[in-house]
Coordinates of C-alpha atoms in Angstrom, one line a residue:
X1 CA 24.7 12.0 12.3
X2 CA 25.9 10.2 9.3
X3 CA 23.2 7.5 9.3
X4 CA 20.3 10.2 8.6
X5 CA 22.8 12.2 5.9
X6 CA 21.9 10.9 2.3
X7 CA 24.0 13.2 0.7
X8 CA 26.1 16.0 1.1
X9 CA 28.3 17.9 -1.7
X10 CA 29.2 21.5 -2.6
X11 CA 28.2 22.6 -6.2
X12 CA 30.7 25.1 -7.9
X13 CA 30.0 26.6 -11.4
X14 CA 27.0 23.8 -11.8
X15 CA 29.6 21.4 -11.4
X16 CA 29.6 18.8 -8.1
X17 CA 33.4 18.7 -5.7
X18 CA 34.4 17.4 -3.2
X19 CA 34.3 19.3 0.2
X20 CA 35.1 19.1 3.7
X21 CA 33.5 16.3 5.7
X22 CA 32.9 19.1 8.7
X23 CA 29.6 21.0 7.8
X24 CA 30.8 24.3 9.0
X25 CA 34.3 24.0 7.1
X26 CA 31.8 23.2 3.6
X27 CA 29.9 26.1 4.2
X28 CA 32.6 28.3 4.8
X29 CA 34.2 26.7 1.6
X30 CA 31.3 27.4 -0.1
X31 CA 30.4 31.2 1.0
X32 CA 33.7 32.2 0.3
X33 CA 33.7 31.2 -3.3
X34 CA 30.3 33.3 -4.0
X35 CA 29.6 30.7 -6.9
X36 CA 28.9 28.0 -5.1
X37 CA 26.9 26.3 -2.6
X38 CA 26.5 23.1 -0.2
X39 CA 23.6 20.5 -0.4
X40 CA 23.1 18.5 2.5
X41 CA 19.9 16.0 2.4
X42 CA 18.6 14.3 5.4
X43 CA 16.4 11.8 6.1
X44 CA 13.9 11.9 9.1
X45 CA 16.4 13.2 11.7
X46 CA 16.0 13.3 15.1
X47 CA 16.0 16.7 17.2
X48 CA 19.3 15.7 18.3
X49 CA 20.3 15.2 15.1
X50 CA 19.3 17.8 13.4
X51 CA 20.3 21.0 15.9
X52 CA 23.8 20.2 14.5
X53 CA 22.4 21.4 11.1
X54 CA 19.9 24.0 12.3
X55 CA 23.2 25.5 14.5
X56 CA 25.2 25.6 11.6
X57 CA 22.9 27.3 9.1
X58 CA 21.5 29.6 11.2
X59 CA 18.0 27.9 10.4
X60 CA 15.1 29.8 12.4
X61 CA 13.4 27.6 15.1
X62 CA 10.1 27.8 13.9
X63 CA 11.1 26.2 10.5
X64 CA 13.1 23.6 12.3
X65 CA 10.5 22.2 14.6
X66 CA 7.9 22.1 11.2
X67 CA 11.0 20.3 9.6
X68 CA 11.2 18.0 12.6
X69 CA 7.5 17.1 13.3
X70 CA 6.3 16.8 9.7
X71 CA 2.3 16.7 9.2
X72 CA 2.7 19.9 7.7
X73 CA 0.4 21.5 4.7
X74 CA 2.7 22.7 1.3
X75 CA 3.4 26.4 2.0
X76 CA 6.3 28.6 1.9
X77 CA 8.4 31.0 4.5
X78 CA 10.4 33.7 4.1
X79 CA 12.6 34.1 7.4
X80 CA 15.1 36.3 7.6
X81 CA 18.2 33.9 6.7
X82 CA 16.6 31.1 4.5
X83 CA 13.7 30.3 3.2
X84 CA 11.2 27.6 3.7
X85 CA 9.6 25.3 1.8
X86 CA 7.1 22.3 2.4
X87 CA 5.9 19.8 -0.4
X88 CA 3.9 16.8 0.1
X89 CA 5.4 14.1 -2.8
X90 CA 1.9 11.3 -3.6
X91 CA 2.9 7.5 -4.2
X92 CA 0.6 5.1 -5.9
X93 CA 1.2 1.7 -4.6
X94 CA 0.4 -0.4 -7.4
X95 CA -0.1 -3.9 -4.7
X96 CA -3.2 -2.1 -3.5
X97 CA -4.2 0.9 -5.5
X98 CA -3.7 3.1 -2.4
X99 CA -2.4 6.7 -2.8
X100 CA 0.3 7.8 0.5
X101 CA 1.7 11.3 0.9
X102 CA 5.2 12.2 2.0
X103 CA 6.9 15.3 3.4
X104 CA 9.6 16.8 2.4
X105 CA 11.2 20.3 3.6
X106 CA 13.6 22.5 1.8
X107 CA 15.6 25.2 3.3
X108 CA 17.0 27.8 0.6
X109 CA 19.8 29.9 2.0
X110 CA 22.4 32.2 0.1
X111 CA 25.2 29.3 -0.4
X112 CA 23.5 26.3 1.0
X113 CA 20.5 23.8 0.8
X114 CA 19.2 22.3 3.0
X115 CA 16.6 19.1 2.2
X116 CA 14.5 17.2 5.2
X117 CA 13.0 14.3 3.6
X118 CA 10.1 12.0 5.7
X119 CA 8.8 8.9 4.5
X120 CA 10.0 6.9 0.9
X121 CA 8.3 9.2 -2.1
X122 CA 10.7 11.8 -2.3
X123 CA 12.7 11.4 -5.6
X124 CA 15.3 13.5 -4.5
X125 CA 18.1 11.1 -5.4
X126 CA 16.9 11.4 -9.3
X127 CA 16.8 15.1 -8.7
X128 CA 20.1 15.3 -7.7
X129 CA 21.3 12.7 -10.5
X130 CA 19.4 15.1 -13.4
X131 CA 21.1 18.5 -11.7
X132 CA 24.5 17.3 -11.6
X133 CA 23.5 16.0 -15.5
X134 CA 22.5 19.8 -16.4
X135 CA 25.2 21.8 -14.9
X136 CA 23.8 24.7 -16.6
X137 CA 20.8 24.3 -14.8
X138 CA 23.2 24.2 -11.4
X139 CA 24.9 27.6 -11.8
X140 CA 21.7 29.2 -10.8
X141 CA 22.5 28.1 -7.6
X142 CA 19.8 26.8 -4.6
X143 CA 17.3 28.4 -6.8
X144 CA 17.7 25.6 -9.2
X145 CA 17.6 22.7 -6.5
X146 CA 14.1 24.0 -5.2
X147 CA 13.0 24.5 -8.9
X148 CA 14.1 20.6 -9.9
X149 CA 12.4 19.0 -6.9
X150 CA 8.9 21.1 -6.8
X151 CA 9.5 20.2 -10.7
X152 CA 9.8 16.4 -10.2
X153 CA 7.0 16.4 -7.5
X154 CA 4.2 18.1 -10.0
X155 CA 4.9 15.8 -12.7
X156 CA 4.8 12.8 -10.6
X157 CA 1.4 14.5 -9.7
X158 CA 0.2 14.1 -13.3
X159 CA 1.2 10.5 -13.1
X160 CA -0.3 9.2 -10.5
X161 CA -3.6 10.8 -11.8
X162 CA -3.1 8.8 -14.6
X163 CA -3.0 6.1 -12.7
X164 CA -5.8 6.7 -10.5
X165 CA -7.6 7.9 -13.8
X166 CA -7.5 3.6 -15.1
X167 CA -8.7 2.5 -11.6
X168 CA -11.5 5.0 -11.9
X169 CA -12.5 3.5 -15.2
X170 CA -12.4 -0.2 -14.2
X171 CA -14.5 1.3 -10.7
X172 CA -17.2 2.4 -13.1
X173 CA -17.2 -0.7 -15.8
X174 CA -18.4 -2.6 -12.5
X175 CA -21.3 0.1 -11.0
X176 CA -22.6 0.3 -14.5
X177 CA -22.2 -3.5 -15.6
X178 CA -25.1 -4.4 -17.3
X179 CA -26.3 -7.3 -15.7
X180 CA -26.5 -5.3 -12.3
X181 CA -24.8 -8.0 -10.5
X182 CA -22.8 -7.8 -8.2
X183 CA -21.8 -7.1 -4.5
X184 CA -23.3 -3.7 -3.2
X185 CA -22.3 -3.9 0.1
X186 CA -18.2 -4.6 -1.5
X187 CA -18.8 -1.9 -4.6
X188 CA -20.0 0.8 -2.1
X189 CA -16.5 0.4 0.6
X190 CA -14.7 0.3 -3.3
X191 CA -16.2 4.0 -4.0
X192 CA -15.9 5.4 -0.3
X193 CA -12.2 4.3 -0.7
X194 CA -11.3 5.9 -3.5
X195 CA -12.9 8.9 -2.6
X196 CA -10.1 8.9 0.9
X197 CA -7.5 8.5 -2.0
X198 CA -8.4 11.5 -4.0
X199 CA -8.8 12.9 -0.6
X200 CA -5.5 12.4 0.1
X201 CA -3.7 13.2 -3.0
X202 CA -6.1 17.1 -3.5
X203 CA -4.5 17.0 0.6
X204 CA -1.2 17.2 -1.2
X205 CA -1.4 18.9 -4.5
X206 CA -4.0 21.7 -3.5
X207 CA -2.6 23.8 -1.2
X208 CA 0.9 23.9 -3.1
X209 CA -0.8 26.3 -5.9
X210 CA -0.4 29.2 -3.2
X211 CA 3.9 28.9 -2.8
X212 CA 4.4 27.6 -6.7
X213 CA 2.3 31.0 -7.5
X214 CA 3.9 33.0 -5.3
X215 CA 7.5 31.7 -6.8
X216 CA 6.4 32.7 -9.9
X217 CA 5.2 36.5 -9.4
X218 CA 7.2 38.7 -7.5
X219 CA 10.8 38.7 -6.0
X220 CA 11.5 36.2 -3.5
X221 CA 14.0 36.4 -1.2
X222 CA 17.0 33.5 -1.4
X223 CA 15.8 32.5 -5.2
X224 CA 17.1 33.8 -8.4
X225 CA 15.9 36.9 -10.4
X226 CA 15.3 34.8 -13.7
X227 CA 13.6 32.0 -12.2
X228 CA 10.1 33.0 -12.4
X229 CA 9.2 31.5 -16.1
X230 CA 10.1 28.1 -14.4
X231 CA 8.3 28.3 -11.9
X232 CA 5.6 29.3 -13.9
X233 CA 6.0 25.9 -16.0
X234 CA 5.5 24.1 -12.5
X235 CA 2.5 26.1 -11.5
X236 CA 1.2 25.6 -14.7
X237 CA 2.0 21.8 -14.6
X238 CA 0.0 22.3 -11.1
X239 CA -3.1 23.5 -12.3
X240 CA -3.7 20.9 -14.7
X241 CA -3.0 18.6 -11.7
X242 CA -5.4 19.7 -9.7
X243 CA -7.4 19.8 -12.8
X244 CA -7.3 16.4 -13.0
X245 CA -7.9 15.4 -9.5
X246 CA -10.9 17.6 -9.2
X247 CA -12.1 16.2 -12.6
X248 CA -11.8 12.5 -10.9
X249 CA -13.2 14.1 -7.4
X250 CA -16.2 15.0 -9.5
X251 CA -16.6 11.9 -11.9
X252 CA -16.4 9.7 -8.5
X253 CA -19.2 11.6 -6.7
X254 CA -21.6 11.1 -9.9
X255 CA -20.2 7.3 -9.9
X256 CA -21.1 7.2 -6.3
X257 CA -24.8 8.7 -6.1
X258 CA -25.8 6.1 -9.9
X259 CA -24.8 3.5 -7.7
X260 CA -26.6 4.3 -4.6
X261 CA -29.9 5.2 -7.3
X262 CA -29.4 1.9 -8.5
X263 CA -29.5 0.2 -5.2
X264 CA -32.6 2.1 -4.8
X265 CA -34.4 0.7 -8.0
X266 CA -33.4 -2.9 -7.6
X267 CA -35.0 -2.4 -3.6
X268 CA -37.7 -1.1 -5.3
X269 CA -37.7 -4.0 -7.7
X270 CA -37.7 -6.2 -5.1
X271 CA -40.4 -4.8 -3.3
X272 CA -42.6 -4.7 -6.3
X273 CA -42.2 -8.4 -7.0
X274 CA -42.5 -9.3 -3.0
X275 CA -45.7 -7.3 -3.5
X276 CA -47.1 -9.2 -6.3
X277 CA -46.1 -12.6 -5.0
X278 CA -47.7 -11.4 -1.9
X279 CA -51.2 -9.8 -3.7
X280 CA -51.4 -13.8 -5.1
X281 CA -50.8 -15.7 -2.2
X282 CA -54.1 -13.9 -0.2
X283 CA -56.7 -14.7 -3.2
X284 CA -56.4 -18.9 -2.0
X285 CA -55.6 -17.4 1.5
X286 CA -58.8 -15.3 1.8
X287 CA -61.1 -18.5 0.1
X288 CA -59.1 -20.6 2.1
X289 CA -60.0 -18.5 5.3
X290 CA -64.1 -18.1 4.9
X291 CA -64.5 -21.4 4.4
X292 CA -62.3 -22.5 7.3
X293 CA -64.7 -20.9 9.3
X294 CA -66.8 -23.3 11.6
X295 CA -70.5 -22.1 10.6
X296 CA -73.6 -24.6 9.8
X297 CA -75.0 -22.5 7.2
X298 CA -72.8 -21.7 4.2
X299 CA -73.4 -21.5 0.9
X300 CA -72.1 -25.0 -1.6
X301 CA -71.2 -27.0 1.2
X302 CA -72.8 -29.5 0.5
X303 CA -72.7 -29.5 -3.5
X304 CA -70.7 -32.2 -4.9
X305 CA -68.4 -29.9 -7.2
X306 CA -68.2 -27.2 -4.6
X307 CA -64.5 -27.9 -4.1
X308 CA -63.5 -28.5 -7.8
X309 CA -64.5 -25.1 -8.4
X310 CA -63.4 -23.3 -5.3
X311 CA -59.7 -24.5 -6.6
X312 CA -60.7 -23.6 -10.1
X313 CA -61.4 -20.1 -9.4
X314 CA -58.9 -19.2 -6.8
X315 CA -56.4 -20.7 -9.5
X316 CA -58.4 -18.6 -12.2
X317 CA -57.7 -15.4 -9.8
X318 CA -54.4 -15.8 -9.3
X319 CA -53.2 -16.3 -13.1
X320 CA -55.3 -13.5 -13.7
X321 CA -52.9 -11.3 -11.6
X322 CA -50.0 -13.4 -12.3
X323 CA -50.7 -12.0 -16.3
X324 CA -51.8 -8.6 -15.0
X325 CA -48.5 -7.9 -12.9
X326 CA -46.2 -9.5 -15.8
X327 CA -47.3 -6.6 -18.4
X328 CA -46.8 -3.8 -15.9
X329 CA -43.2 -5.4 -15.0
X330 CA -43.9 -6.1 -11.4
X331 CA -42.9 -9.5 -12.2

């Protein structure tokens, strides 16, 4: 059990103690104070491992096994001894430009938190590192640990837009380079791909507006009368998130159909000059053709400059439309 406990501490008057090492002696500890609280963060527990927990805190079943099997949507739920909460943390890896979601859980009781945390982009160890720096912030109890990590995960929101924001840029320096150069085939996959990462990150950041909204307005059960103008600052921090992404969502679609129309104009381009180079080639080609023919009786075969000028006027011909197709660009 203690290889998927990160932490685990009680929390009196803001302040951090040390508790008992038995999680049902801590919580006691804790409920009998009334100004305190336990915090106990794990990381990807088994079932096994977790009904220990989920025994101990009187967790509802339905919560647990979303807790357990991840691949959940941000959304928040009000049971009758805790309450639920679900937020998807983004990470930009910087080796590849790729955008990944994590999950991470939070269970808000009257003395106790607990945190599930699945995969590596939950900054819960800073959270805890800033509460226990801000006891003030602490004496608000669980409300403030939900608060300080939805807090942390919005802002990291507006960071990795930022980030995704410069790789957008550089995307559209090369679609609209003005030589027109360049790798279609390699541009287009570039595009499509960045499209799965905004994807990905609206996946994560969208459908927590619902639960940061809904910690804002009215009372809540398990979280603190005052807190709503904080979560308000996170909503609001949300929104322009989103914002941003759906600004980027939209920028990328426009990059995406100029590049396709320009694919469409260099084809058409192309088939303009094939066209040309093709109208040329069957002026010698038709000459060429009549006069292969096998008859006795056709006219200048036998005058001496018959060939001369046969050259000289299917050379005549095609400069003619060489010229013709230059000045209308075809060439």
């Amino acid at each position: 059990m203690r290889a998927v406990i990160v932490d685990c501490a009680i929390y009196r008057d803001g302040r951090r103690t040390d508790g008992p090492a038995d999680l049902s002696d801590a919580l006691d500890e804790a409920r009998a104070t009334g100004d305190a609280f336990l915090w106990i963060g794990l990381h990807e527990p088994t079932e096994k491992e977790f009904a220990l927990v989920s025994s101990e805190f009187g967790l509802h079943p339905l919560a647990v096994e979303d807790a357990l099997s991840a691949h959940q949507r941000p959304k928040l739920e009000v049971y009758d001894d805790s309450l639920f909460a679900v937020i998807k943390p983004v990470v930009y890896e910087q080796t590849n430009d790729r955008v990944t979601a994590d999950e991470l859980m939070a269970f808000i009781g009257d003395s106790f938190v607990v945190t599930v945390r699945h995969g590596e982009g939950a900054p819960l160890a800073a959270v805890r590192r800033r509460l226990e720096a801000e006891p003030e912030v602490l004496r608000h109890g669980p409300t403030a640990v939900l608060y300080a990590i939805s807090d942390a995960v919005v802002d990291h929101y507006i960071e990795v837009a930022g980030e995704l924001q410069v790789d957008l840029e550089e995307l559209e320096t090369e679609v609209f380079a003005p030589t027109g150069v360049g790798d279609t085939k390699n541009t287009a996959s570039r595009i499509y791909t960045f499209k799965r990462q905004i994807l990905e990150f609206r996946r994560a950041a969208g459908p927590l507006s619902a639960p940061m909204a809904r910690l804002a307005g009215a009372d809540v059960p398990f979280v603190h009368e005052h807190s709503q103008p904080f979560f308000r600052d996170v909503s609001d921090h949300l929104t322009r998130a989103n914002e941003y992404v759906e600004g980027l969502d939209r920028l990328l679609s426009d990059i995406l159909s100029a590049h396709l129309a320009q694919v469409g104009v260099r084809q058409n381009d192309d088939m303009r000059k094939i066209s040309a180079w093709a109208a040329m080639a069957a002026v010698p080609t038709m000459v060429a053709g009549i006069y292969g023919m096998n008859f006795d009786h056709m006219p200048e075969l036998r005058w001496v400059w018959a060939y001369p000028a046969v050259i000289a006027l299917m050379a005549a011909v095609v400069f003619a439309l060489y010229r013709q197709f230059k000045r209308r660009g075809w060439l």
